[in-house]
Tab-separated table of C-alpha atoms in Angstrom:
chain	number	residue	atom	x	y	z
A	47	MET	CA	-45.507	21.658	37.806
A	48	LYS	CA	-43.232	18.817	36.632
A	49	SER	CA	-46.054	17.543	34.239
A	50	THR	CA	-46.467	21.088	32.930
A	51	HIS	CA	-42.667	21.230	31.990
A	52	TYR	CA	-43.088	17.813	30.141
A	53	ILE	CA	-46.177	19.231	28.252
A	54	LEU	CA	-44.060	22.324	27.336
A	55	SER	CA	-41.220	20.166	26.183
A	56	ILE	CA	-43.651	18.298	23.847
A	57	ILE	CA	-45.356	21.256	22.418
A	58	VAL	CA	-41.750	23.139	21.838
A	59	LEU	CA	-40.692	19.887	19.924
A	60	LEU	CA	-43.904	19.755	17.651
A	61	PHE	CA	-43.906	23.381	16.905
A	62	SER	CA	-40.243	23.353	15.901
A	63	GLY	CA	-40.820	20.523	13.523
A	64	CYS	CA	-38.847	18.105	15.916
A	65	ASN	CA	-40.760	14.750	15.395
A	66	LEU	CA	-38.318	12.099	16.699
A	67	ILE	CA	-40.830	10.121	18.255
A	68	THR	CA	-44.424	9.465	16.678
A	69	ASP	CA	-46.239	7.475	19.167
A	70	TYR	CA	-49.885	7.971	20.076
A	71	LYS	CA	-49.038	7.359	23.813
A	72	LEU	CA	-47.316	10.894	23.763
A	73	ASP	CA	-50.713	12.437	23.009
A	74	THR	CA	-52.244	10.921	26.183
A	75	ASN	CA	-49.400	10.647	28.460
A	76	PRO	CA	-46.624	13.299	28.392
A	77	ASP	CA	-44.517	11.296	31.051
A	78	TYR	CA	-44.640	8.431	28.688
A	79	LEU	CA	-40.817	8.149	27.942
A	80	LYS	CA	-39.963	8.141	31.420
A	81	GLU	CA	-41.115	4.598	31.742
A	82	VAL	CA	-38.437	3.475	29.395
A	83	SER	CA	-34.666	3.964	28.973
A	84	LEU	CA	-33.258	5.412	25.918
A	85	ILE	CA	-31.840	2.111	24.716
A	86	GLN	CA	-35.149	0.373	25.539
A	87	TYR	CA	-36.916	2.729	23.319
A	88	LEU	CA	-34.677	2.426	20.403
A	89	GLU	CA	-34.981	-1.335	20.695
A	90	GLU	CA	-38.484	-1.006	19.800
A	91	GLY	CA	-37.393	-0.113	16.270
A	92	LYS	CA	-39.846	2.923	15.891
A	93	GLU	CA	-36.891	5.263	15.058
A	94	SER	CA	-35.523	4.386	11.616
A	95	THR	CA	-32.953	7.360	11.336
A	96	LEU	CA	-31.311	6.229	14.693
A	97	THR	CA	-30.612	2.627	14.148
A	98	MET	CA	-26.860	3.000	13.748
A	99	TYR	CA	-26.494	4.562	16.924
A	100	LEU	CA	-27.923	1.758	18.799
A	101	GLU	CA	-25.550	-0.600	16.816
A	102	ALA	CA	-22.676	1.291	17.705
A	103	ILE	CA	-23.475	1.470	21.347
A	104	LYS	CA	-23.986	-2.342	21.397
A	105	TYR	CA	-20.989	-3.053	19.224
A	106	ALA	CA	-18.706	-1.134	21.743
A	107	GLY	CA	-20.316	-2.456	24.849
A	108	LEU	CA	-21.410	0.813	26.109
A	109	GLU	CA	-25.148	-0.022	27.021
A	110	GLU	CA	-24.719	0.130	30.659
A	111	GLN	CA	-22.375	3.312	30.620
A	112	ILE	CA	-24.677	5.378	28.694
A	113	SER	CA	-27.729	4.208	30.864
A	114	THR	CA	-26.416	4.495	34.416
A	115	GLY	CA	-27.624	7.577	36.351
A	116	ASN	CA	-29.277	10.589	34.904
A	117	ARG	CA	-27.315	11.459	31.759
A	118	THR	CA	-27.150	13.623	28.655
A	119	ARG	CA	-26.775	11.694	25.406
A	120	ILE	CA	-26.052	13.211	22.056
A	121	ILE	CA	-27.233	11.024	19.241
A	122	PRO	CA	-26.156	11.329	15.700
A	123	THR	CA	-28.440	10.189	12.880
A	124	ASN	CA	-27.671	7.406	10.597
A	125	ASP	CA	-26.503	9.787	8.014
A	126	ALA	CA	-24.062	11.369	10.469
A	127	ILE	CA	-22.559	8.133	11.286
A	128	LYS	CA	-22.359	7.125	7.727
A	129	SER	CA	-20.478	10.343	6.871
A	130	VAL	CA	-17.738	9.493	9.602
A	131	LEU	CA	-17.518	5.863	8.357
A	132	SER	CA	-16.928	7.140	4.733
A	133	SER	CA	-14.145	9.390	5.835
A	134	ALA	CA	-12.427	6.562	7.621
A	135	GLY	CA	-12.878	4.476	4.148
A	136	VAL	CA	-15.369	2.165	5.365
A	137	GLU	CA	-18.979	1.640	5.325
A	138	GLN	CA	-19.847	-0.686	8.369
A	139	ILE	CA	-19.449	0.093	12.049
A	140	ASN	CA	-17.915	-3.313	12.768
A	141	GLN	CA	-15.097	-2.546	10.025
A	142	LEU	CA	-13.524	-0.370	12.808
A	143	SER	CA	-12.249	-1.709	16.035
A	144	LYS	CA	-14.523	-1.655	18.972
A	145	GLY	CA	-11.985	0.571	20.807
A	146	VAL	CA	-12.363	3.259	17.991
A	147	ILE	CA	-16.093	3.104	18.186
A	148	ARG	CA	-16.240	3.157	22.044
A	149	ASN	CA	-13.815	6.233	22.118
A	150	LEU	CA	-16.042	8.120	19.480
A	151	PHE	CA	-19.320	7.302	21.304
A	152	SER	CA	-18.211	7.879	24.756
A	153	TYR	CA	-17.640	11.422	23.777
A	154	LEU	CA	-21.482	11.821	23.169
A	155	THR	CA	-22.579	11.205	26.925
A	156	PHE	CA	-21.984	13.144	29.989
A	157	ASP	CA	-23.395	13.387	33.615
A	158	GLY	CA	-26.615	15.411	34.279
A	159	THR	CA	-30.025	15.991	32.527
A	160	TYR	CA	-29.846	19.245	30.413
A	161	ARG	CA	-32.892	20.144	28.374
A	162	SER	CA	-33.353	23.387	26.501
A	163	ILE	CA	-36.402	24.372	28.500
A	164	ASP	CA	-34.428	24.293	31.692
A	165	MET	CA	-31.427	26.651	30.307
A	166	GLU	CA	-31.267	30.238	30.180
A	167	THR	CA	-30.810	32.009	26.838
A	168	ASP	CA	-27.068	31.970	25.802
A	169	GLN	CA	-26.433	29.692	28.821
A	170	SER	CA	-23.482	26.974	27.851
A	171	VAL	CA	-23.045	23.886	29.873
A	172	LYS	CA	-19.573	22.251	29.914
A	173	GLY	CA	-19.825	18.462	30.597
A	174	ILE	CA	-17.074	16.120	30.905
A	175	SER	CA	-17.732	13.382	28.401
A	176	ASP	CA	-17.165	9.437	29.222
A	177	SER	CA	-14.030	9.786	26.950
A	178	GLY	CA	-12.549	12.420	29.390
A	179	GLU	CA	-12.867	15.441	27.155
A	180	PRO	CA	-15.218	18.484	27.451
A	181	ILE	CA	-18.470	18.495	25.332
A	182	PHE	CA	-20.596	21.743	25.413
A	183	LEU	CA	-24.380	22.249	25.037
A	184	THR	CA	-25.449	25.895	24.510
A	185	ARG	CA	-29.204	27.405	24.264
A	186	LYS	CA	-29.765	30.324	21.992
A	187	GLU	CA	-32.932	32.134	20.871
A	188	GLY	CA	-33.892	32.512	17.108
A	189	ALA	CA	-36.443	34.682	15.497
A	190	SER	CA	-39.093	31.886	15.589
A	191	ASP	CA	-37.808	29.423	17.963
A	192	LYS	CA	-36.553	30.472	21.556
A	193	PHE	CA	-35.013	27.045	22.443
A	194	LEU	CA	-32.359	26.436	19.875
A	195	LEU	CA	-29.568	24.099	21.075
A	196	TYR	CA	-26.026	23.835	19.832
A	197	VAL	CA	-23.489	21.047	20.618
A	198	ASN	CA	-19.743	22.590	20.921
A	199	ASP	CA	-20.554	26.137	20.216
A	200	SER	CA	-17.359	26.991	22.097
A	201	LYS	CA	-14.204	28.736	21.561
A	202	GLU	CA	-12.501	25.722	23.119
A	203	ILE	CA	-13.629	23.756	20.024
A	204	ASP	CA	-12.221	24.366	16.612
A	205	GLY	CA	-14.826	24.709	13.877
A	206	GLN	CA	-17.643	23.130	15.352
A	207	SER	CA	-20.963	24.489	16.272
A	208	ILE	CA	-23.596	21.524	15.585
A	209	ALA	CA	-27.424	22.541	15.733
A	210	VAL	CA	-29.493	20.157	17.569
A	211	ILE	CA	-32.191	19.029	15.100
A	212	ARG	CA	-34.447	17.164	17.795
A	213	GLN	CA	-34.192	17.899	21.484
A	214	ASP	CA	-35.269	17.430	25.220
A	215	TYR	CA	-36.449	13.819	24.923
A	216	LEU	CA	-36.661	12.577	28.520
A	217	PHE	CA	-36.179	8.982	29.539
A	218	LYS	CA	-35.923	7.162	32.707
A	219	ASP	CA	-32.151	7.279	32.581
A	220	GLY	CA	-31.728	11.044	31.204
A	221	VAL	CA	-32.243	13.203	28.333
A	222	ALA	CA	-31.474	12.925	24.558
A	223	HIS	CA	-30.642	15.296	21.947
A	224	VAL	CA	-30.359	14.309	18.211
A	225	VAL	CA	-27.704	15.949	15.785
A	226	GLY	CA	-27.104	15.606	12.107
A	227	GLN	CA	-23.369	15.777	12.529
A	228	LEU	CA	-21.121	13.486	14.750
A	229	PRO	CA	-19.616	15.897	17.523
A	230	LEU	CA	-15.872	15.600	18.095
A	231	TYR	CA	-13.586	17.317	20.472
A	232	ILE	CA	-11.174	19.185	18.045
A	233	LYS	CA	-8.626	21.140	20.086
A	234	LYS	CA	-7.419	24.470	18.326
A	235	VAL	CA	-3.964	24.440	17.309
A	236	LYS	CA	-2.082	26.758	15.009
A	237	GLU	CA	-2.186	25.907	11.325
A	238	THR	CA	0.941	25.230	9.349
A	239	ASP	CA	2.277	28.360	8.018
A	240	PRO	CA	2.612	29.341	4.365
A	241	ILE	CA	5.871	28.386	2.524
A	242	PRO	CA	8.346	31.399	2.787
A	243	ASP	CA	8.660	33.150	-0.375
A	244	ASP	CA	12.396	32.903	-0.776
A	245	VAL	CA	12.378	29.123	-0.509
A	246	ASP	CA	14.408	27.688	-3.551
A	247	HIS	CA	12.207	24.914	-5.243
A	248	SER	CA	14.222	25.100	-8.417
A	249	GLN	CA	15.692	21.445	-7.730
A	250	ALA	CA	12.455	20.095	-6.870
A	251	PRO	CA	10.990	17.717	-9.424
A	252	THR	CA	7.612	18.639	-10.829
A	253	TYR	CA	4.946	17.118	-13.131
A	254	ASN	CA	1.628	18.001	-14.368
A	255	LEU	CA	-1.023	15.609	-14.987
A	256	PRO	CA	-3.665	16.764	-17.879
A	257	VAL	CA	-7.345	16.405	-17.683
A	258	THR	CA	-8.199	13.466	-19.903
A	259	GLU	CA	-11.928	14.035	-19.741
A	260	ASP	CA	-14.288	16.641	-18.372
A	261	ALA	CA	-18.051	17.301	-18.463
A	262	ASN	CA	-20.647	18.847	-16.541
A	263	VAL	CA	-24.450	17.884	-15.732
A	264	TYR	CA	-27.569	19.894	-15.266
A	265	HIS	CA	-30.567	18.847	-13.196
A	266	GLY	CA	-32.963	20.741	-15.603
A	267	ALA	CA	-32.282	18.494	-18.437
A	268	ALA	CA	-31.042	15.210	-16.626
A	269	ASN	CA	-30.759	13.081	-19.433
A	270	THR	CA	-28.867	15.384	-21.732
A	271	ASN	CA	-25.138	15.457	-22.172
A	272	TYR	CA	-23.528	18.767	-21.923
A	273	ASN	CA	-19.971	17.941	-23.306
A	274	GLY	CA	-20.254	19.593	-26.746
A	275	SER	CA	-16.683	20.414	-28.130
A	276	ASN	CA	-15.387	23.439	-26.463
A	277	ARG	CA	-18.582	24.167	-24.169
A	278	LEU	CA	-18.066	25.725	-20.904
A	279	ASN	CA	-18.375	23.627	-17.548
A	280	TYR	CA	-20.787	25.112	-14.841
A	281	LEU	CA	-21.339	24.985	-11.288
A	282	CYS	CA	-24.731	26.169	-9.698
A	283	ASN	CA	-26.589	25.341	-6.500
A	284	ARG	CA	-30.010	26.945	-7.221
A	285	ALA	CA	-33.246	24.905	-6.832
A	286	SER	CA	-33.932	22.932	-9.985
A	287	ARG	CA	-30.771	24.224	-11.570
A	288	TYR	CA	-28.151	22.232	-10.009
A	289	ARG	CA	-25.058	21.737	-12.164
A	290	TYR	CA	-21.969	19.864	-11.206
A	291	THR	CA	-18.484	19.402	-13.156
A	292	PHE	CA	-16.412	16.314	-13.272
A	293	PHE	CA	-12.828	15.922	-14.118
A	294	LYS	CA	-10.786	12.648	-14.927
A	295	PHE	CA	-7.019	12.227	-14.797
A	296	ALA	CA	-4.577	9.382	-15.606
A	297	LEU	CA	-1.984	8.880	-13.192
A	298	SER	CA	1.415	8.672	-15.009
A	299	GLU	CA	4.355	6.940	-13.344
A	300	MET	CA	6.419	9.175	-11.128
A	301	ASP	CA	9.806	8.413	-9.843
A	302	PHE	CA	9.352	10.915	-6.961
A	303	ILE	CA	6.064	9.868	-5.810
A	304	ASP	CA	7.435	8.473	-2.559
A	305	ASN	CA	8.819	11.904	-1.727
A	306	LEU	CA	5.588	13.736	-2.976
A	307	PHE	CA	5.479	17.199	-1.201
A	308	SER	CA	2.162	18.508	-2.890
A	309	ALA	CA	-0.633	17.793	-5.440
A	310	LYS	CA	-2.990	20.460	-6.335
A	311	LEU	CA	-5.934	20.289	-8.648
A	312	CYS	CA	-5.894	23.370	-10.761
A	313	PHE	CA	-8.850	24.590	-13.008
A	314	ASN	CA	-9.571	28.138	-14.724
A	315	VAL	CA	-12.900	30.069	-13.696
A	316	LYS	CA	-13.958	32.134	-16.697
A	317	ARG	CA	-16.773	34.064	-14.733
A	318	ILE	CA	-18.605	34.030	-11.586
A	319	VAL	CA	-22.141	35.164	-12.157
A	320	GLY	CA	-23.899	36.843	-9.004
A	321	SER	CA	-22.513	38.663	-6.050
A	322	PHE	CA	-21.062	35.777	-4.115
A	323	ILE	CA	-17.935	34.059	-3.421
A	324	PRO	CA	-18.387	30.445	-4.393
A	325	SER	CA	-17.573	27.628	-1.924
A	326	CYS	CA	-16.497	24.788	-3.852
A	327	ALA	CA	-16.401	21.123	-2.576
A	328	VAL	CA	-14.351	18.547	-4.498
A	329	TYR	CA	-15.552	14.728	-3.989
A	330	ALA	CA	-13.775	11.515	-5.285
A	331	THR	CA	-16.069	9.749	-7.674
A	332	SER	CA	-16.092	6.576	-9.649
A	333	ASN	CA	-14.130	6.763	-13.023
A	334	GLU	CA	-16.860	4.843	-14.760
A	335	TRP	CA	-18.200	7.811	-16.798
A	336	THR	CA	-17.167	9.406	-20.283
A	337	GLU	CA	-17.471	13.021	-21.181
A	338	LYS	CA	-19.738	12.127	-24.371
A	339	THR	CA	-22.191	10.125	-22.241
A	340	LEU	CA	-22.388	11.696	-18.979
A	341	THR	CA	-25.705	13.079	-17.923
A	342	TYR	CA	-27.299	14.304	-14.468
A	343	ASN	CA	-29.202	10.851	-14.220
A	344	ASN	CA	-26.097	8.679	-14.918
A	345	ARG	CA	-23.512	10.790	-13.056
A	346	PRO	CA	-21.260	9.020	-10.412
A	347	GLU	CA	-22.300	9.529	-6.641
A	348	PHE	CA	-20.228	11.839	-4.876
A	349	GLY	CA	-17.783	9.912	-2.525
A	350	LEU	CA	-15.038	11.086	-0.085
A	351	GLU	CA	-14.850	14.784	0.363
A	352	VAL	CA	-11.329	15.749	-0.747
A	353	SER	CA	-11.363	19.487	-0.388
A	354	ILE	CA	-13.389	22.564	0.143
A	355	PHE	CA	-12.188	26.029	-0.802
A	356	ASP	CA	-13.369	29.380	-2.236
A	357	LEU	CA	-13.324	30.148	-5.862
A	358	SER	CA	-12.338	33.359	-7.732
A	359	THR	CA	-12.056	34.292	-11.455
A	360	ALA	CA	-8.660	33.065	-13.268
A	361	TRP	CA	-6.841	30.004	-12.025
A	362	ASN	CA	-7.866	28.289	-8.833
A	363	GLU	CA	-5.900	25.334	-7.111
A	364	THR	CA	-6.705	23.036	-4.004
A	365	ASP	CA	-4.494	20.746	-2.150
A	366	ILE	CA	-5.349	16.970	-2.859
A	367	THR	CA	-2.010	15.575	-1.674
A	368	GLN	CA	-3.310	12.925	0.633
A	369	TYR	CA	-5.713	11.521	-1.880
A	370	ILE	CA	-3.392	11.448	-4.788
A	371	GLN	CA	-0.659	9.836	-2.681
A	372	ASN	CA	-3.103	7.142	-1.571
A	373	ALA	CA	-3.976	6.683	-5.203
A	374	TYR	CA	-0.424	5.976	-6.193
A	375	ASN	CA	0.222	3.708	-3.163
A	376	ASN	CA	-2.765	1.815	-4.320
A	377	SER	CA	-1.397	1.312	-7.814
A	378	GLU	CA	-4.536	3.284	-9.175
A	379	THR	CA	-4.208	4.284	-12.800
A	380	GLU	CA	-6.845	6.939	-13.007
A	381	VAL	CA	-8.785	9.489	-10.502
A	382	SER	CA	-12.031	11.238	-11.053
A	383	PHE	CA	-13.563	14.295	-9.120
A	384	GLY	CA	-16.938	15.765	-8.968
A	385	LEU	CA	-17.154	19.499	-8.236
A	386	LYS	CA	-20.088	20.931	-6.451
A	387	VAL	CA	-20.597	24.591	-5.230
A	388	LEU	CA	-22.125	24.762	-1.764
A	389	ASN	CA	-23.598	28.206	-1.624
A	390	GLY	CA	-25.305	31.029	-3.731
A	391	GLU	CA	-28.866	29.275	-3.548
A	392	ALA	CA	-30.512	32.806	-2.621
A	393	ILE	CA	-28.922	34.634	-5.430
A	394	SER	CA	-31.173	34.283	-8.610
A	395	THR	CA	-28.406	34.402	-10.986
A	396	SER	CA	-25.637	32.555	-9.047
A	397	GLN	CA	-23.448	30.363	-11.362
A	398	VAL	CA	-19.620	29.498	-12.047
A	399	GLU	CA	-18.353	29.114	-15.374
A	400	ILE	CA	-15.091	27.037	-15.808
A	401	TYR	CA	-13.051	26.601	-18.980
A	402	PRO	CA	-13.476	23.428	-20.827
A	403	ARG	CA	-10.619	20.970	-21.733
A	404	GLU	CA	-10.885	21.387	-25.693
A	405	THR	CA	-9.017	24.068	-27.512
A	406	SER	CA	-11.886	24.727	-29.951
A	407	SER	CA	-14.826	23.182	-31.507
A	408	THR	CA	-12.563	21.655	-34.379
A	409	ASN	CA	-9.329	21.172	-32.075
A	410	LEU	CA	-10.207	18.624	-29.383
A	411	ASN	CA	-6.702	18.660	-27.853
A	412	ASN	CA	-6.283	20.122	-24.426
A	413	SER	CA	-6.084	24.070	-24.485
A	414	PRO	CA	-3.997	26.142	-22.250
A	415	ASN	CA	-7.050	26.611	-20.060
A	416	ALA	CA	-7.588	23.045	-19.352
A	417	ALA	CA	-7.592	21.552	-15.824
A	418	TYR	CA	-4.530	19.678	-14.559
A	419	ILE	CA	-3.105	18.303	-11.293
A	420	LYS	CA	0.279	19.846	-10.519
A	421	LEU	CA	2.809	17.518	-8.686
A	422	GLN	CA	5.785	18.815	-6.830
A	423	GLY	CA	8.481	16.511	-5.175
A	424	ALA	CA	10.413	17.472	-2.033
A	425	ILE	CA	13.731	19.158	-1.282
A	426	ASP	CA	16.105	18.281	1.360
A	427	SER	CA	14.921	19.086	4.989
A	428	GLU	CA	16.738	21.195	7.727
A	429	LEU	CA	15.024	19.312	10.278
A	430	GLN	CA	16.711	16.977	12.834
A	431	LEU	CA	15.637	14.191	14.998
A	432	ASP	CA	15.793	15.008	18.634
A	433	HIS	CA	14.628	11.715	20.078
A	434	ASN	CA	12.174	8.679	19.181
A	435	GLN	CA	10.959	6.915	22.354
A	436	GLN	CA	9.083	3.512	22.681
A	437	ILE	CA	5.327	3.805	23.142
A	438	LYS	CA	3.955	1.802	26.019
A	439	GLY	CA	0.419	0.960	27.088
A	440	SER	CA	-1.907	-1.885	28.372
A	441	ALA	CA	-3.975	-4.271	26.173
A	442	GLY	CA	-6.950	-2.512	24.606
A	443	SER	CA	-5.937	0.955	26.046
A	444	ILE	CA	-6.021	4.239	24.464
A	445	ILE	CA	-2.507	5.932	24.524
A	446	THR	CA	-2.099	9.652	23.957
A	447	LEU	CA	1.090	10.216	21.700
A	448	THR	CA	3.111	13.493	22.794
A	449	LYS	CA	6.526	14.963	22.092
A	450	VAL	CA	7.874	12.581	24.768
A	451	HIS	CA	7.592	9.886	22.172
A	452	LEU	CA	8.779	11.687	19.066
A	453	GLN	CA	10.380	15.205	18.482
A	454	MET	CA	12.045	16.910	15.639
A	455	SER	CA	13.499	20.392	15.532
A	456	ALA	CA	15.669	22.731	13.268
A	457	GLY	CA	19.158	21.427	12.402
A	458	PRO	CA	22.142	23.459	13.477
A	459	ASN	CA	22.535	25.384	10.293
A	460	ALA	CA	18.789	25.720	9.340
A	461	GLN	CA	17.869	28.896	7.502
A	462	TYR	CA	14.057	29.027	8.484
A	463	THR	CA	12.147	28.630	11.863
A	464	TYR	CA	10.451	25.276	12.487
A	465	ASN	CA	7.817	25.780	15.187
A	466	ASP	CA	5.690	22.623	16.138
A	467	ASN	CA	2.955	23.596	13.528
A	468	ASN	CA	5.456	23.685	10.688
A	469	ILE	CA	6.821	19.909	11.385
A	470	ILE	CA	4.460	17.411	9.591
A	471	PHE	CA	4.336	13.580	10.144
A	472	ILE	CA	2.969	11.553	7.325
A	473	ILE	CA	1.786	7.863	7.915
A	474	GLU	CA	3.573	5.437	5.462
A	475	HIS	CA	2.769	2.280	7.156
A	476	LEU	CA	-0.175	1.886	9.590
A	477	PRO	CA	-0.119	-0.230	12.786
A	478	ALA	CA	-1.340	-3.838	12.464
A	479	ASN	CA	-2.630	-4.281	16.001
A	480	GLY	CA	-4.240	-0.762	16.710
A	481	THR	CA	-5.617	2.264	15.240
A	482	LEU	CA	-4.149	5.806	14.880
A	483	VAL	CA	-6.803	8.504	15.619
A	484	ARG	CA	-6.696	12.245	15.131
A	485	ASN	CA	-9.492	13.986	16.923
A	486	GLY	CA	-10.983	10.560	17.433
A	487	LEU	CA	-11.100	9.675	13.692
A	488	PRO	CA	-9.200	6.971	12.347
A	489	MET	CA	-6.071	7.969	10.047
A	490	THR	CA	-5.592	6.109	7.000
A	491	LYS	CA	-2.315	5.674	5.187
A	492	SER	CA	-0.815	8.936	3.910
A	493	ALA	CA	-2.826	10.999	6.551
A	494	ARG	CA	-0.753	13.911	8.115
A	495	PHE	CA	-0.558	15.497	11.397
A	496	THR	CA	1.705	18.171	13.178
A	497	GLN	CA	4.031	18.263	15.921
A	498	ALA	CA	1.639	20.845	17.402
A	499	GLU	CA	-1.045	18.188	17.353
A	500	LEU	CA	1.250	15.741	19.120
A	501	ALA	CA	1.959	18.468	21.579
A	502	ALA	CA	-1.718	19.047	22.209
A	503	GLY	CA	-2.492	15.461	22.661
A	504	ILE	CA	-4.618	15.223	19.437
A	505	VAL	CA	-3.088	11.915	18.211
A	506	LYS	CA	-3.813	8.806	19.866
A	507	TYR	CA	-3.088	5.003	19.426
A	508	ILE	CA	-6.099	2.667	20.131
A	509	HIS	CA	-4.919	-0.861	20.933
A	510	ASN	CA	-7.360	-3.664	19.426
A	511	GLY	CA	-6.617	-6.113	22.197
A	512	GLN	CA	-4.333	-8.195	19.933
A	513	GLY	CA	-0.762	-8.882	20.296
A	514	THR	CA	2.051	-7.360	22.470
A	515	THR	CA	3.909	-5.273	19.896
A	516	ASP	CA	3.209	-2.946	17.056
A	517	THR	CA	4.856	-0.654	14.605
A	518	PHE	CA	4.005	2.265	12.543
A	519	ILE	CA	6.365	4.213	10.157
A	520	LEU	CA	6.297	7.915	9.630
A	521	LYS	CA	7.840	10.167	6.872
A	522	VAL	CA	8.593	13.701	8.071
A	523	GLN	CA	8.162	16.801	6.018
A	524	ASP	CA	8.173	20.656	6.766
A	525	TYR	CA	6.558	23.536	5.544
A	526	THR	CA	9.302	24.791	3.230
A	527	GLY	CA	8.937	21.475	1.011
A	528	GLY	CA	11.647	19.539	2.552
A	529	VAL	CA	11.509	15.931	3.571
A	530	TYR	CA	13.618	14.333	6.194
A	531	THR	CA	16.130	11.834	4.718
A	532	GLU	CA	15.103	8.799	6.947
A	533	ARG	CA	11.764	7.119	7.666
A	534	ILE	CA	11.026	7.178	11.267
A	535	PRO	CA	9.677	3.763	12.890
A	536	MET	CA	7.514	4.060	15.986
A	537	GLN	CA	7.737	0.968	18.319
A	538	ILE	CA	4.749	0.025	20.736
A	539	THR	CA	4.889	-2.223	23.521
A	540	ILE	CA	1.698	-3.639	25.041
A	541	GLN	CA	2.341	-4.630	28.810
């Protein structure tokens, strides 16, 4: 009966297009993988898409931990790991501390051997991962596949339901499932409220950065430049008709940049063709392009994902504050963005038309419809500091930051209500001997978290094993656009 189950597992994998392991031994011995551990198999080098998982496990010293007993391992592909590294501003695993990698990858292993063929339809397994946080595995049925698996398809997790792309690989030390996105334990917390309508921003400094160059590129004519004077820019996600739009902006000197409240990318959509609501992604790109020479083939690669938002006709805006703050902090003089629509592929006419920079074919100055970045400085905040306590931990430890360490509240004469979700901390100086993480991911300079996330234990400090003291500095902002007058130093003592 056991052998029948293993044969069924292989049949399910083959017919669902899941070909993780292409080894002739599987054709003659369905129990072949039970003779080796997961790490032993990966070390054979037959699976080129999972090499970074093995690298991370070894770098973090997790080999024994993930191989002891019968365990379920969730394995992210190389592309999934690269995406996380990119979000942290690095390219290599060893550019992050061992503690950060250990924390991220410990979350992907839990006790028990859970395969789709052993689970009931709509059954969800809640495992406690090696990082101490819950991880979920759920089986569902599709029209053509009765054994669909999902990671973190749970109401306890915010915004994650990750499809397993290769599943049920049984080794001598447990089972393995492969995913195309790195699972994270993301607790649900209330989002920051919108700015109240009656907040007076009349005294807040503002400035608009005009677009200096814009162009769009077209997959169907990959070597053609489409920046004819006063020609529309386009976004399209249909097969063989992919179109992307690029904007470039010069960063003027700002005397209020240290107290920047918001930066928003603004552009005017002339028309949306097809019955759909376009989902638009904004990516950072290299600025090594010009509007008169840009083509699909020489376009810059999409880099860091800065924003995703839905488009409508007329003016659209999306928040890019953290990216712009970092650009100024790094003394950059120019920024460039690539825009890509993420949906509409099934609609034969889907397309987005964006007004160009130029006023007309004979007037190449910026028109009233040209894109721009809207900067707004801060007003005085009504917040007060309740307490700021020293953070204590042991060498190499992971310390969860809470409201015991830091708490702000409304001052005695506050006009507005400041719940935890409306109090925002911004990192101005990073710690030297450790890493601040949010939902397991490293935070960079200018990264933000709310007091609600502190209360939920989402923000952590991971010590790198060096030094006995550390410090990071926070700016405090509230949802009305106010900034607390003083910066707050957070002291860490390693015992």
